Coordinates of C-alpha atoms and ligand atoms in Angstrom, one line a residue:
X1 CA -183.5 35.9 191.9
X2 CA -182.0 38.0 194.6
X3 CA -180.8 36.4 197.8
X4 CA -182.5 38.2 200.8
X5 CA -180.2 38.3 203.9
X6 CA -181.7 39.3 207.2
X7 CA -179.5 41.2 209.8
X8 CA -181.5 40.8 213.0
X9 CA -178.7 38.8 214.6
X10 CA -175.0 39.8 214.8
X11 CA -173.9 36.6 212.9
X12 CA -176.4 37.5 210.1
X13 CA -174.9 40.9 209.9
X14 CA -171.4 39.6 209.5
X15 CA -172.7 37.3 206.7
X16 CA -174.6 40.2 205.1
X17 CA -171.5 42.4 205.1
X18 CA -169.5 39.7 203.5
X19 CA -172.1 38.9 200.8
X20 CA -172.7 42.6 200.1
X21 CA -168.9 43.3 199.8
X22 CA -168.5 40.4 197.4
X23 CA -171.2 41.9 195.1
X24 CA -169.7 45.4 195.4
X25 CA -166.2 44.1 194.5
X26 CA -167.7 42.8 191.2
X27 CA -168.9 46.3 190.5
X28 CA -172.5 45.2 190.9
X29 CA -175.2 47.0 192.9
X30 CA -176.6 45.6 196.2
X31 CA -179.8 46.6 197.9
X32 CA -179.3 47.9 201.5
X33 CA -181.5 49.2 204.3
X34 CA -181.1 52.8 205.5
X35 CA -183.3 54.7 208.0
X36 CA -185.0 56.5 205.1
X37 CA -185.6 54.1 202.2
X38 CA -183.8 51.1 200.8
X39 CA -180.8 52.1 198.6
X40 CA -179.3 50.5 195.5
X41 CA -175.6 50.8 196.4
X42 CA -172.5 50.5 194.4
X43 CA -168.8 51.7 194.5
X44 CA -168.9 55.5 194.0
X45 CA -165.3 55.4 192.6
X46 CA -165.9 52.8 189.9
X47 CA -167.5 53.6 186.5
X48 CA -168.9 50.1 185.8
X49 CA -170.4 50.0 189.3
X50 CA -172.2 53.3 188.8
X51 CA -173.4 52.3 185.3
X52 CA -174.9 49.2 186.8
X53 CA -177.0 51.3 189.2
X54 CA -178.3 53.5 186.3
X55 CA -179.1 50.4 184.2
X56 CA -180.8 48.5 187.0
X57 CA -183.0 51.4 187.8
X58 CA -183.5 52.6 184.2
X59 CA -182.5 56.0 185.5
X60 CA -181.5 59.0 183.3
X61 CA -177.8 59.7 183.7
X62 CA -178.1 63.5 184.1
X63 CA -179.5 62.7 187.6
X64 CA -176.6 62.7 190.1
X65 CA -176.4 60.1 192.9
X66 CA -176.0 60.7 196.7
X67 CA -172.7 59.3 198.0
X68 CA -172.9 57.6 201.4
X69 CA -170.0 57.8 203.8
X70 CA -169.2 56.0 207.0
X71 CA -168.7 59.2 209.0
X72 CA -167.8 62.9 208.8
X73 CA -164.0 62.2 208.7
X74 CA -164.5 60.1 205.6
X75 CA -166.8 62.7 204.0
X76 CA -164.1 65.4 204.5
X77 CA -161.7 63.4 202.4
X78 CA -164.0 63.8 199.4
X79 CA -165.6 67.2 199.7
X80 CA -164.9 70.7 201.1
X81 CA -167.0 71.7 204.2
X82 CA -167.9 75.3 205.1
X83 CA -168.6 76.0 208.8
X84 CA -172.4 75.8 208.4
X85 CA -172.3 72.5 206.5
X86 CA -170.0 71.1 209.2
X87 CA -172.4 72.3 211.9
X88 CA -175.2 70.5 210.1
X89 CA -173.2 67.3 209.7
X90 CA -172.3 67.4 213.4
X91 CA -175.9 67.8 214.4
X92 CA -177.6 65.4 212.0
X93 CA -175.2 62.7 211.0
X94 CA -175.7 59.8 211.0
X95 CA -179.2 60.6 209.8
X96 CA -181.5 61.6 207.0
X97 CA -179.7 64.7 205.9
X98 CA -177.8 65.0 202.5
X99 CA -175.5 68.0 202.2
X100 CA -174.4 69.2 198.7
X101 CA -170.7 70.3 198.9
X102 CA -167.9 71.3 196.5
X103 CA -166.1 68.1 195.4
X104 CA -162.4 68.0 196.2
X105 CA -160.0 67.8 193.3
X106 CA -159.0 64.3 192.5
X107 CA -161.4 63.0 195.0
X108 CA -161.7 59.7 193.3
X109 CA -165.5 59.9 193.1
X110 CA -166.3 59.0 189.5
X111 CA -168.0 61.7 187.4
X112 CA -170.8 59.3 186.5
X113 CA -171.9 59.4 190.1
X114 CA -172.1 63.2 190.2
X115 CA -173.4 63.4 186.6
X116 CA -170.3 65.6 185.9
X117 CA -171.2 68.3 188.5
X118 CA -168.4 69.8 190.6
X119 CA -170.5 69.2 193.7
X120 CA -171.2 66.1 195.7
X121 CA -174.3 65.1 197.6
X122 CA -173.2 63.3 200.8
X123 CA -175.0 61.6 203.6
X124 CA -173.9 59.4 206.5
X125 CA -176.7 56.8 207.1
X126 CA -177.7 55.2 210.3
X127 CA -176.7 51.6 211.1
X128 CA -175.9 48.7 208.8
X129 CA -175.0 50.8 205.7
X130 CA -172.4 52.8 207.6
X131 CA -170.9 49.6 208.9
X132 CA -170.8 48.2 205.3
X133 CA -169.1 51.3 204.0
X134 CA -166.6 51.2 206.9
X135 CA -165.8 47.6 206.0
X136 CA -165.7 48.2 202.2
X137 CA -163.5 51.3 202.7
X138 CA -165.0 53.4 199.8
X139 CA -168.1 55.6 199.5
X140 CA -171.3 54.0 198.2
X141 CA -173.4 55.8 195.6
X142 CA -177.0 54.9 196.3
X143 CA -180.3 56.1 194.9
X144 CA -183.5 54.6 196.2
X145 CA -183.7 50.9 195.2
X146 CA -186.7 51.2 192.8
X147 CA -187.2 51.4 189.1
X148 CA -186.8 55.1 188.0
X149 CA -190.0 57.1 188.6
X150 CA -191.7 54.5 190.8
X151 CA -192.5 54.6 194.5
X152 CA -189.4 54.2 196.8
X153 CA -189.1 51.0 198.7
X154 CA -189.3 50.9 202.5
X155 CA -189.1 47.1 203.0
X156 CA -186.9 44.4 201.5
X157 CA -190.1 42.9 200.0
X158 CA -190.8 46.1 198.1
X159 CA -187.3 45.9 196.6
X160 CA -187.7 42.2 195.7
X161 CA -191.0 42.8 193.9
X162 CA -189.5 45.6 191.8
X163 CA -185.8 44.7 191.2
X164 CA -185.5 41.1 192.6
X165 CA -184.9 39.7 189.1
X166 CA -182.1 42.2 188.4
X167 CA -179.9 42.1 191.5
X168 CA -178.0 39.5 193.5
X169 CA -178.4 40.5 197.1
X170 CA -181.0 42.4 199.2
X171 CA -180.0 43.0 202.8
X172 CA -183.2 42.9 204.9
X173 CA -183.1 45.4 207.8
X174 CA -186.9 45.4 208.2
X175 CA -189.1 48.4 207.6
X176 CA -187.3 51.8 207.2
X177 CA -188.1 53.9 210.3
X178 CA -188.2 57.3 208.6
X179 CA -189.9 56.2 205.4
X180 CA -189.2 59.2 203.2
X181 CA -185.8 60.1 201.6
X182 CA -183.2 62.4 203.2
X183 CA -183.6 66.2 203.2
X184 CA -181.1 67.7 200.7
X185 CA -179.6 71.1 201.5
X186 CA -176.8 73.2 200.0
X187 CA -175.1 76.1 201.8
X188 CA -174.4 79.0 199.4
X189 CA -173.1 82.4 200.5
X190 CA -174.0 81.6 204.1
X191 CA -177.6 80.7 203.0
X192 CA -179.1 77.2 203.6
X193 CA -181.0 76.2 200.5
X194 CA -183.5 73.4 200.7
X195 CA -183.2 71.3 197.5
X196 CA -185.5 68.5 198.7
X197 CA -187.6 68.3 201.8
X198 CA -187.1 64.9 203.6
X199 CA -186.6 63.1 206.8
X200 CA -185.1 66.1 208.8
X201 CA -187.6 68.9 208.9
X202 CA -186.6 72.5 208.1
X203 CA -187.6 73.6 211.6
X204 CA -185.0 71.3 213.1
X205 CA -182.3 72.7 210.8
X206 CA -183.3 76.2 211.7
X207 CA -183.2 75.4 215.4
X208 CA -179.6 74.0 215.1
X209 CA -178.2 76.8 213.0
X210 CA -180.3 79.8 213.9
X211 CA -180.6 80.5 210.2
X212 CA -183.7 80.5 208.0
X213 CA -183.9 77.6 205.5
X214 CA -184.5 79.1 202.0
X215 CA -187.0 77.2 199.7
X216 CA -186.7 77.4 196.0
X217 CA -189.0 80.2 194.7
X218 CA -191.1 78.3 192.2
X219 CA -191.6 74.6 191.6
X220 CA -189.4 74.8 188.4
X221 CA -186.4 76.0 190.4
X222 CA -185.8 72.7 192.2
X223 CA -185.5 70.9 188.9
X224 CA -182.4 72.9 188.1
X225 CA -180.9 72.8 191.6
X226 CA -181.3 69.1 192.1
X227 CA -181.5 67.6 188.7
X228 CA -183.4 64.6 189.8
X229 CA -186.3 66.6 191.2
X230 CA -188.5 66.2 188.1
X231 CA -192.2 66.7 188.5
X232 CA -193.6 63.2 188.2
X233 CA -191.9 60.7 190.5
X234 CA -193.2 58.1 192.9
X235 CA -195.8 57.2 190.3
X236 CA -198.4 54.5 191.2
X237 CA -200.5 53.0 188.4
X238 CA -203.7 54.5 189.8
X239 CA -204.2 58.3 189.5
X240 CA -203.7 60.2 192.7
X241 CA -206.2 62.9 193.9
X242 CA -205.0 65.2 196.7
X243 CA -206.9 67.2 199.4
X244 CA -209.8 64.8 199.0
X245 CA -212.8 65.5 201.2
X246 CA -214.9 62.6 199.8
X247 CA -214.1 59.3 198.3
X248 CA -215.6 58.5 194.8
X249 CA -216.7 55.1 193.6
X250 CA -213.8 52.8 192.8
X251 CA -211.3 54.9 194.7
X252 CA -209.1 53.8 197.6
X253 CA -208.6 56.2 200.4
X254 CA -205.3 57.3 202.1
X255 CA -206.5 59.0 205.3
X256 CA -204.8 61.0 207.9
X257 CA -206.0 61.7 211.4
X258 CA -209.0 60.6 213.5
X259 CA -211.8 62.1 211.3
X260 CA -214.1 60.2 208.9
X261 CA -214.8 61.4 205.4
X262 CA -217.8 60.7 203.2
X263 CA -217.6 57.7 201.0
X264 CA -214.9 56.1 203.2
X265 CA -217.2 53.1 204.0
X266 CA -217.5 52.1 200.4
X267 CA -213.9 52.8 199.4
X268 CA -212.0 50.1 197.6
X269 CA -209.5 50.1 200.5
X270 CA -208.7 52.5 203.4
X271 CA -205.2 53.1 204.8
X272 CA -204.8 55.6 207.5
X273 CA -201.2 57.1 207.6
X274 CA -201.7 58.0 211.2
X275 CA -205.0 57.8 213.0
X276 CA -203.6 60.0 215.8
X277 CA -202.4 62.6 213.3
X278 CA -198.6 62.0 213.9
X279 CA -196.5 63.2 210.9
X280 CA -193.6 60.9 211.7
X281 CA -195.8 57.9 211.8
X282 CA -197.4 59.1 208.5
X283 CA -194.0 59.5 206.8
X284 CA -193.0 55.9 207.8
X285 CA -196.2 54.5 206.3
X286 CA -196.5 56.7 203.2
X287 CA -194.8 54.6 200.5
X288 CA -196.1 51.3 201.8
X289 CA -199.6 52.6 201.8
X290 CA -199.3 54.1 198.3
X291 CA -198.2 50.7 197.0
X292 CA -201.0 48.9 198.9
X293 CA -203.6 51.4 197.7
X294 CA -202.3 50.9 194.2
X295 CA -202.4 47.1 194.5
X296 CA -206.0 47.2 195.7
X297 CA -207.3 47.5 192.2
X298 CA -208.7 51.0 192.8
X299 CA -209.1 53.3 189.8
X300 CA -207.8 56.2 191.8
X301 CA -206.3 57.0 195.1
X302 CA -208.0 59.8 197.2
X303 CA -205.6 61.4 199.7
X304 CA -206.8 63.6 202.6
X305 CA -204.9 66.8 203.3
X306 CA -201.7 66.6 205.3
X307 CA -200.6 69.6 207.3
X308 CA -197.6 71.4 205.7
X309 CA -195.5 71.5 208.8
X310 CA -192.6 69.4 210.1
X311 CA -192.3 66.2 208.1
X312 CA -195.6 67.2 206.4
X313 CA -193.5 69.2 203.9
X314 CA -191.7 66.1 202.7
X315 CA -194.9 64.0 202.7
X316 CA -196.7 66.7 200.6
X317 CA -193.7 66.9 198.3
X318 CA -193.9 63.2 197.6
X319 CA -197.7 63.2 197.2
X320 CA -197.5 66.1 194.7
X321 CA -195.1 64.1 192.6
X322 CA -197.2 61.0 192.8
X323 CA -200.2 63.1 191.6
X324 CA -198.3 64.9 188.8
X325 CA -199.0 64.1 185.1
X326 CA -196.9 61.2 183.9
X327 CA -194.2 61.1 181.4
X328 CA -191.9 63.6 183.1
X329 CA -190.5 61.2 185.7
X330 CA -186.8 60.8 186.6
Ligands
LIG1 O1 -182.7 59.0 201.7 C1 -182.0 59.1 200.6 O2 -181.5 60.2 200.3 C2 -182.0 57.9 199.7 C3 -181.2 56.8 200.5 C4 -181.0 55.6 199.7 O3 -180.0 57.3 201.0 N1 -181.4 58.2 198.5 C5 -182.0 58.9 197.5 O4 -181.3 59.1 196.4 O5 -183.1 59.4 197.7 P1 -181.9 59.5 195.0 O6 -180.8 59.2 194.0 O7 -183.2 58.9 194.8 O8 -182.0 61.0 195.1 C6 -180.9 61.8 195.0 C7 -181.3 63.3 194.8 C8 -181.6 63.6 193.3 O9 -182.8 64.4 193.3 C9 -180.4 64.3 192.9 O10 -180.8 65.3 191.9 C10 -179.9 65.0 194.1 O11 -180.1 64.0 195.1 N2 -178.5 65.2 194.1 C11 -177.5 64.4 194.2 N3 -176.3 65.0 194.0 C12 -176.6 66.3 193.9 C13 -175.7 67.4 193.7 N4 -174.4 67.4 193.6 N5 -176.4 68.6 193.5 C14 -177.7 68.7 193.6 N6 -178.5 67.7 193.8 C15 -178.0 66.5 193.9
LIG2 MG1 -185.5 57.9 194.3

């Protein structure tokens, strides 16, 4: 079973960095807290280390991994920045933004991490993980610390329940404050393309750059742009029904906002993402509530509409994947 190491106190943090580094040196993956979700991290320069991530998650290998760096200076050693990407990095790092950039020649990032692409998705996370990378000295490839296709973990306990039997160490940083994965963008011909909505909303990117963020034209396009963006992802066992205005017998309800909907009083369980209608609060609760609704024994999960603005775009993206037909997950 995995050892869970808290980092609330400074002395715990020192111990967690030592234990995590020891695991990384053995080319094994370690579960780490980030501001978005828990990551399953390993040395991005080492083939055996990266293979151990894919094996632990049961993840298809055509799906490239995000590489986490300690800071912009470190990132510049591995990838080539255009002026807009550098502006985004300066504004949002450390933070929940991943920027896809051309890989430098002989960068040392192993092709298994990029699935052979000549681009690299980079992000600088907040807090413990950046400290760990600084101490380890090499970038960490880290997808979310869940079995492929399942709901991403936002607590150490989520990681333990899913992967606890397969990994050695889980660093426990408490609940992830953002709660959805990073936003992924790629700058091409001066255009900012949104490959995945996430913890930084498009409006914030537009405010910083003065440029419009371009969405993929159809839902199929994202699958080609970001190979991991397959339709069914974040799949609970129960079926998920979106834009619910009533709750059917046997269903659990995931609510949003102050209103009440018919059938709620007889729902199997009720979880309100944000009774005051706050999208940030809703994002931070999303994965935990999906897991809890699933564990309630409900036959289905009815989800009320979430506004498609700000972080709502990322929330709706994850909900659509949770509701998609199964068997197409990545
Ligand atoms: O918040 C996050 O981003 C979390 C935490 C752990 O940092 N990580 C995460 O990683 O969500 P993962 O592996 O679950 O998602 C990575 C996504 C995939 O959809 C993949 O296709 C895309 O990033 N990606 C990675 N490298 C890419 C590249 N070079 N070009 C296009 N898409 C890329
Ligand atoms: Mg994931």
